[in-house]
């Protein structure tokens, strides 16, 4: 089929606009081979317009990985998550993922941000942008300052206005709460890092709270409305929360937390490269809930806040969504699910079910939030594993 189409085009029997339509419906592997047909085809396929149109027509799949990132699986969002149709991707050659760092930082438009070490360089920490669908990697240069600092906040997002992928990075200068932060972000268009020291204290209202936040490998993040979000804990709470999760996973018994209102959602706006904060539901401002875990995610294109509370030996998972972005009063409880074990919501599926990671410590389950029915998918995914919607795209092909 591919050879026949190529021959027809060489004979000028297919108009260019029809070629574009055909290619947009062609699998990525075939598109990449078609680049060799002619110079005009290669120019067409690498046009930003074509790459964007292909992305707009891509079908969402589910990206899943485990520690360390040896390979990634793409699963169709079918009823049973059919593993016979999954696509395997192997990590870039010579790129070492350290298990404690979870490898994948984020993904966006089919591009994955990975963190690890390259043996062929000096063995220091590196960041790369990787599109596994086209097997293309872009090595990010090291920042001018704090390049060797491992414990940082990282994110990945795409700004459609500037047609630019950006990687924000936040580093604390030292362990003391008095030490400032360094704010940096990498722009793929410019190929360089921008830097602004102690950006927090100069731009945000909640300075005292921000001074006491704890930056760890596993700070939960989500991107919605052109904004990257991180859910951060204060230093005194993170230790108790990690103890509670460890106790749950090892003995299936709950070790209660001291209730605190020590959670902050920090935001990075991709359009203007600024930080901000976003308010969580007011009902969680009191000290009456025995919360064991909190996460953020994206459900139905809305920013979501997920809370696990212990109730007489079982768990209650509440999923809240912000119906009007940026308006604290618009938080609405979407689901309340009773569970026997703690798990982390990762993907809201097209059939209305929710994929949850870490059930019984390492199971990936699909939960029907209305009936509370929980079905084991037969796949493993720990609480720190990665799962998200993903598309096969041509992103980075023109870079």
Coordinates of C-alpha atoms in Angstrom, one line a residue:
X1 CA 0.0 0.0 0.0
X2 CA 2.8 2.4 1.0
X3 CA 4.7 1.7 -2.2
X4 CA 1.6 2.2 -4.4
X5 CA 0.8 5.6 -2.8
X6 CA 4.4 6.7 -3.3
X7 CA 4.5 5.7 -6.9
X8 CA 1.2 7.5 -7.6
X9 CA 2.5 10.7 -6.0
X10 CA 5.7 10.5 -8.1
X11 CA 3.6 10.4 -11.2
X12 CA 1.7 13.5 -9.9
X13 CA -1.6 11.6 -9.9
X14 CA -2.5 12.7 -6.3
X15 CA -3.1 16.4 -5.5
X16 CA -1.2 17.8 -2.6
X17 CA -4.3 18.5 -0.4
X18 CA -5.3 14.8 -0.8
X19 CA -1.8 13.7 0.1
X20 CA -2.1 15.7 3.3
X21 CA -5.4 14.1 4.2
X22 CA -4.0 10.6 3.5
X23 CA -0.9 11.1 5.6
X24 CA -2.9 12.5 8.5
X25 CA -4.8 9.2 8.7
X26 CA -1.6 7.1 8.3
X27 CA 0.1 5.4 11.3
X28 CA 3.2 7.1 12.5
X29 CA 5.6 4.4 11.4
X30 CA 4.4 4.8 7.8
X31 CA 4.5 8.6 8.0
X32 CA 8.2 8.4 9.0
X33 CA 9.0 6.1 6.1
X34 CA 7.1 8.4 3.7
X35 CA 9.6 11.1 4.4
X36 CA 12.0 9.3 2.1
X37 CA 9.5 9.5 -0.9
X38 CA 10.5 13.0 -1.9
X39 CA 11.8 16.2 -0.6
X40 CA 8.4 17.8 -0.9
X41 CA 6.9 15.0 1.3
X42 CA 9.6 15.4 3.9
X43 CA 8.9 19.2 4.0
X44 CA 5.2 18.6 4.3
X45 CA 5.5 16.1 7.2
X46 CA 7.9 18.3 9.2
X47 CA 5.7 21.4 8.8
X48 CA 4.5 22.7 12.2
X49 CA 1.0 22.8 10.7
X50 CA 1.1 19.1 9.8
X51 CA 2.4 18.1 13.2
X52 CA -0.3 20.0 14.9
X53 CA -3.1 18.6 12.7
X54 CA -1.8 15.1 13.3
X55 CA -1.8 15.7 17.0
X56 CA -5.4 17.0 16.9
X57 CA -6.5 13.8 15.3
X58 CA -4.6 11.4 17.6
X59 CA -6.5 8.9 19.7
X60 CA -5.7 9.0 23.4
X61 CA -4.0 5.9 24.8
X62 CA -2.9 5.0 28.3
X63 CA 0.9 5.3 29.1
X64 CA 2.0 3.1 31.9
X65 CA 5.5 2.4 33.4
X66 CA 7.1 1.1 36.5
X67 CA 10.3 1.9 38.4
X68 CA 12.8 1.9 36.9
X69 CA 11.8 3.1 33.4
X70 CA 13.0 0.2 31.3
X71 CA 10.1 0.3 29.0
X72 CA 6.7 2.1 28.6
X73 CA 3.5 0.4 27.6
X74 CA 0.8 2.1 25.5
X75 CA -2.6 0.5 26.1
X76 CA -5.9 1.2 24.2
X77 CA -8.6 2.6 26.5
X78 CA -10.8 -0.5 25.9
X79 CA -13.1 -2.1 28.4
X80 CA -10.5 -4.6 29.5
X81 CA -7.3 -2.7 28.7
X82 CA -6.4 -5.2 26.1
X83 CA -2.7 -6.0 26.6
X84 CA -2.4 -7.9 23.3
X85 CA -2.7 -4.5 21.6
X86 CA -0.2 -2.7 23.8
X87 CA 2.9 -0.9 22.3
X88 CA 6.2 -1.2 24.1
X89 CA 8.8 1.6 24.1
X90 CA 12.4 1.1 25.4
X91 CA 14.1 4.0 27.1
X92 CA 16.8 5.9 25.2
X93 CA 20.1 4.0 24.9
X94 CA 22.6 4.5 27.7
X95 CA 20.2 6.6 29.7
X96 CA 20.1 5.3 33.3
X97 CA 17.0 5.8 35.4
X98 CA 17.6 5.7 39.1
X99 CA 14.6 3.9 40.7
X100 CA 14.2 6.4 43.6
X101 CA 13.6 9.2 41.1
X102 CA 10.8 7.6 39.2
X103 CA 12.4 8.5 35.8
X104 CA 9.4 10.0 34.2
X105 CA 8.7 13.6 35.3
X106 CA 5.8 14.4 33.1
X107 CA 4.4 14.0 29.6
X108 CA 2.7 16.3 27.2
X109 CA 1.5 15.9 23.5
X110 CA 3.4 12.6 23.2
X111 CA 6.6 14.1 24.6
X112 CA 8.1 12.6 27.8
X113 CA 10.4 14.5 30.2
X114 CA 12.9 12.0 31.7
X115 CA 15.4 12.5 34.5
X116 CA 18.5 10.3 34.9
X117 CA 22.1 9.9 34.1
X118 CA 24.0 9.5 30.9
X119 CA 27.0 7.1 31.0
X120 CA 28.5 8.7 27.9
X121 CA 28.7 12.1 29.6
X122 CA 30.1 12.8 33.1
X123 CA 27.5 10.7 35.0
X124 CA 25.7 13.8 36.3
X125 CA 22.0 14.3 36.3
X126 CA 20.5 15.2 33.0
X127 CA 17.0 16.0 31.6
X128 CA 15.9 14.9 28.2
X129 CA 12.7 15.4 26.1
X130 CA 11.8 12.1 24.5
X131 CA 9.2 11.3 21.9
X132 CA 9.1 7.5 22.0
X133 CA 6.7 7.3 19.0
X134 CA 9.4 8.7 16.6
X135 CA 12.4 7.6 18.7
X136 CA 13.7 11.2 19.0
X137 CA 15.5 12.6 22.0
X138 CA 16.6 16.1 22.8
X139 CA 19.2 16.6 25.5
X140 CA 18.6 19.7 27.6
X141 CA 21.6 21.7 28.5
X142 CA 22.5 22.0 32.2
X143 CA 21.2 25.1 34.0
X144 CA 23.8 27.8 34.8
X145 CA 23.3 27.3 38.5
X146 CA 22.4 24.4 40.8
X147 CA 22.8 21.9 38.0
X148 CA 23.9 19.1 40.3
X149 CA 21.0 19.5 42.7
X150 CA 18.9 16.4 42.5
X151 CA 15.9 17.2 44.7
X152 CA 14.0 19.8 42.5
X153 CA 10.5 20.5 41.3
X154 CA 10.2 19.8 37.6
X155 CA 7.4 20.0 35.1
X156 CA 6.6 19.9 31.3
X157 CA 4.1 21.9 29.4
X158 CA 3.2 23.3 26.0
X159 CA 2.3 26.9 25.3
X160 CA 0.2 27.0 22.0
X161 CA 0.6 30.8 21.7
X162 CA 4.3 30.6 21.4
X163 CA 4.4 27.0 20.0
X164 CA 6.9 26.3 22.7
X165 CA 7.6 23.4 25.1
X166 CA 8.8 24.6 28.5
X167 CA 10.4 22.9 31.5
X168 CA 10.1 24.8 34.8
X169 CA 12.6 23.9 37.5
X170 CA 12.6 25.0 41.2
X171 CA 15.6 24.4 43.5
X172 CA 15.9 25.3 47.2
X173 CA 19.3 26.7 48.1
X174 CA 20.0 24.7 51.2
X175 CA 17.9 23.0 53.8
X176 CA 17.0 25.9 56.0
X177 CA 13.7 27.6 55.6
X178 CA 15.6 30.9 55.5
X179 CA 17.3 29.9 52.2
X180 CA 15.8 31.3 49.0
X181 CA 14.7 29.4 46.0
X182 CA 16.0 29.4 42.5
X183 CA 13.3 29.5 39.8
X184 CA 14.4 28.4 36.3
X185 CA 12.6 27.4 33.1
X186 CA 13.9 25.9 29.9
X187 CA 12.4 27.1 26.6
X188 CA 12.7 24.7 23.6
X189 CA 12.4 27.6 21.2
X190 CA 15.3 29.5 22.7
X191 CA 17.3 26.3 23.6
X192 CA 18.3 27.9 26.9
X193 CA 17.4 28.4 30.6
X194 CA 16.0 31.5 32.1
X195 CA 16.7 32.1 35.7
X196 CA 15.4 34.3 38.5
X197 CA 16.7 33.8 42.1
X198 CA 14.3 33.8 45.0
X199 CA 11.3 34.3 42.8
X200 CA 8.9 33.0 45.5
X201 CA 9.5 35.7 48.0
X202 CA 9.1 38.5 45.5
X203 CA 5.9 37.3 43.7
X204 CA 3.7 35.3 46.0
X205 CA 1.5 36.3 48.9
X206 CA 2.0 33.3 51.1
X207 CA 5.7 33.8 51.6
X208 CA 5.9 32.2 55.1
X209 CA 4.2 29.0 54.0
X210 CA 6.3 28.7 50.9
X211 CA 9.5 29.1 53.0
X212 CA 8.6 25.9 54.8
X213 CA 7.6 23.7 51.9
X214 CA 9.4 20.4 51.3
X215 CA 10.6 19.6 47.8
X216 CA 10.8 15.8 47.1
X217 CA 11.0 13.5 44.2
X218 CA 7.4 12.7 44.3
X219 CA 5.7 16.0 44.5
X220 CA 2.4 15.5 42.7
X221 CA 1.7 17.6 39.6
X222 CA -1.0 18.1 37.0
X223 CA -1.4 20.4 34.0
X224 CA -4.7 22.0 33.1
X225 CA -5.8 25.3 31.4
X226 CA -2.2 26.0 30.3
X227 CA -1.0 25.9 33.9
X228 CA 1.3 23.3 35.6
X229 CA 0.3 22.5 39.2
X230 CA 2.3 21.0 42.1
X231 CA 0.8 19.8 45.3
X232 CA 3.3 20.5 48.1
X233 CA 3.5 19.7 51.8
X234 CA 5.0 21.5 54.7
X235 CA 8.2 19.9 56.2
X236 CA 6.5 18.7 59.4
X237 CA 3.7 17.0 57.5
X238 CA 5.6 15.2 54.8
X239 CA 7.3 12.9 57.2
X240 CA 4.1 11.9 58.9
X241 CA 2.4 11.4 55.5
X242 CA 5.2 9.2 54.2
X243 CA 5.1 7.2 57.5
X244 CA 1.4 6.6 57.1
X245 CA 1.7 5.5 53.5
X246 CA 4.6 3.1 54.3
X247 CA 2.6 1.6 57.2
X248 CA -0.5 1.1 54.9
X249 CA 1.6 -0.7 52.2
X250 CA 3.6 -2.9 54.6
X251 CA 0.9 -4.0 57.1
X252 CA -2.4 -2.8 55.7
X253 CA -3.0 -0.9 59.0
X254 CA -3.4 2.8 59.2
X255 CA -1.2 5.0 61.3
X256 CA -3.1 8.3 61.8
X257 CA -1.8 11.6 60.9
X258 CA -1.9 14.7 63.0
X259 CA -4.5 16.7 61.1
X260 CA -2.9 19.8 59.6
X261 CA -3.8 22.4 57.0
X262 CA -0.3 22.4 55.5
X263 CA -0.9 21.8 51.8
X264 CA -0.1 24.3 49.1
X265 CA -0.9 24.1 45.3
X266 CA 1.8 26.0 43.4
X267 CA 1.2 27.0 39.8
X268 CA 3.3 27.9 36.8
X269 CA 1.6 29.7 33.9
X270 CA 3.1 28.7 30.6
X271 CA 1.8 31.7 28.7
X272 CA 3.7 34.3 30.8
X273 CA 6.2 32.2 32.8
X274 CA 4.8 33.3 36.2
X275 CA 4.2 31.5 39.5
X276 CA 1.0 31.6 41.6
X277 CA -1.1 29.7 44.0
X278 CA -4.5 28.2 43.8
X279 CA -6.9 27.7 46.7
X280 CA -8.1 24.2 47.7
X281 CA -11.7 23.5 48.8
X282 CA -12.5 25.4 51.9
X283 CA -14.0 22.4 53.6
X284 CA -10.5 21.1 54.1
X285 CA -9.3 24.1 56.0
X286 CA -10.4 22.7 59.3
X287 CA -8.6 20.1 61.5
X288 CA -11.4 17.5 61.8
X289 CA -10.4 15.1 59.0
X290 CA -8.0 12.2 59.4
X291 CA -6.4 12.5 56.0
X292 CA -3.9 9.9 55.0
X293 CA -3.1 11.1 51.4
X294 CA -3.8 13.9 49.0
X295 CA -3.2 14.1 45.3
X296 CA -4.1 16.4 42.4
X297 CA -5.0 15.3 38.8
X298 CA -7.1 16.2 35.8
X299 CA -10.6 14.8 35.4
X300 CA -12.8 15.8 32.4
X301 CA -10.3 18.7 31.6
X302 CA -10.9 20.1 35.1
X303 CA -8.4 20.5 37.9
X304 CA -9.0 17.9 40.5
X305 CA -8.1 17.5 44.2
X306 CA -8.3 14.0 45.6
X307 CA -8.4 13.2 49.4
X308 CA -8.2 9.9 51.2
X309 CA -9.6 9.8 54.7
X310 CA -9.6 6.8 57.2
X311 CA -13.0 5.8 58.5
X312 CA -13.2 2.7 60.8
X313 CA -10.5 0.7 59.0
X314 CA -11.6 1.5 55.5
X315 CA -10.8 4.5 53.2
X316 CA -13.0 7.2 51.8
X317 CA -11.8 8.7 48.6
X318 CA -13.2 12.1 47.7
X319 CA -12.6 13.6 44.2
X320 CA -13.2 17.3 43.9
X321 CA -13.1 19.3 40.7
X322 CA -12.8 23.1 40.2
X323 CA -15.7 23.8 37.8
X324 CA -14.5 27.4 37.1
X325 CA -10.8 27.5 37.0
X326 CA -9.2 29.8 39.5
X327 CA -12.4 30.4 41.5
X328 CA -12.1 28.7 44.9
X329 CA -15.9 28.8 45.5
X330 CA -16.4 26.6 42.4
X331 CA -15.0 23.5 44.0
X332 CA -17.5 20.7 43.7
X333 CA -17.3 17.1 45.1
X334 CA -17.6 14.9 42.0
X335 CA -17.3 11.4 43.6
X336 CA -17.1 9.9 47.1
X337 CA -15.8 6.3 46.9
X338 CA -15.5 3.8 49.7
X339 CA -12.4 1.5 49.4
X340 CA -10.7 -1.2 51.5
X341 CA -7.2 -0.1 50.5
X342 CA -5.6 3.2 49.7
X343 CA -4.9 3.9 46.0
X344 CA -4.0 6.9 43.8
X345 CA -6.4 8.1 41.1
X346 CA -4.3 8.4 37.8
X347 CA -6.7 8.4 34.8
X348 CA -10.4 9.1 34.3
X349 CA -11.3 6.7 31.5
X350 CA -13.6 7.2 28.6
X351 CA -16.1 4.7 30.1
X352 CA -16.4 6.8 33.3
X353 CA -14.2 4.5 35.4
X354 CA -11.1 5.7 37.2
X355 CA -7.8 3.9 37.0
X356 CA -6.2 3.8 40.4
X357 CA -2.6 2.9 41.2
X358 CA -1.1 1.2 44.3
X359 CA -4.3 -0.8 45.3
X360 CA -3.1 -3.5 47.7
X361 CA 0.3 -1.8 47.3
X362 CA 1.0 -2.7 43.6
X363 CA -2.2 -3.3 41.7
X364 CA -3.7 -1.1 38.9
X365 CA -7.4 -1.2 39.3
X366 CA -10.4 0.3 37.5
X367 CA -13.0 1.8 39.8
X368 CA -16.6 2.6 38.9
X369 CA -17.2 5.7 41.1
X370 CA -21.0 5.5 41.1
X371 CA -21.3 1.8 42.2
X372 CA -17.9 1.7 43.9
X373 CA -17.1 -1.5 42.0
X374 CA -13.4 -2.1 41.8
X375 CA -12.0 -4.4 39.1
X376 CA -8.4 -5.6 38.9
X377 CA -6.9 -4.9 35.4
X378 CA -4.3 -7.7 35.8
X379 CA -1.6 -5.0 35.6
X380 CA 0.9 -3.8 38.2
X381 CA 1.4 -0.2 39.1
X382 CA 2.7 1.0 42.4
X383 CA 1.8 4.2 44.1
X384 CA 4.9 5.8 42.7
X385 CA 4.4 4.3 39.2
X386 CA 3.4 6.5 36.3
X387 CA 0.1 6.3 34.3
X388 CA -1.5 9.0 32.2
X389 CA -3.3 9.6 29.0
X390 CA -0.9 9.7 26.1
X391 CA -1.0 10.2 22.4
X392 CA 1.4 9.1 19.7
X393 CA 2.5 12.2 18.0
X394 CA 5.1 13.8 15.7
X395 CA 6.1 16.4 18.2
X396 CA 9.8 17.3 18.1
X397 CA 10.1 16.1 14.5
X398 CA 10.8 19.6 13.4
X399 CA 13.2 20.4 16.2

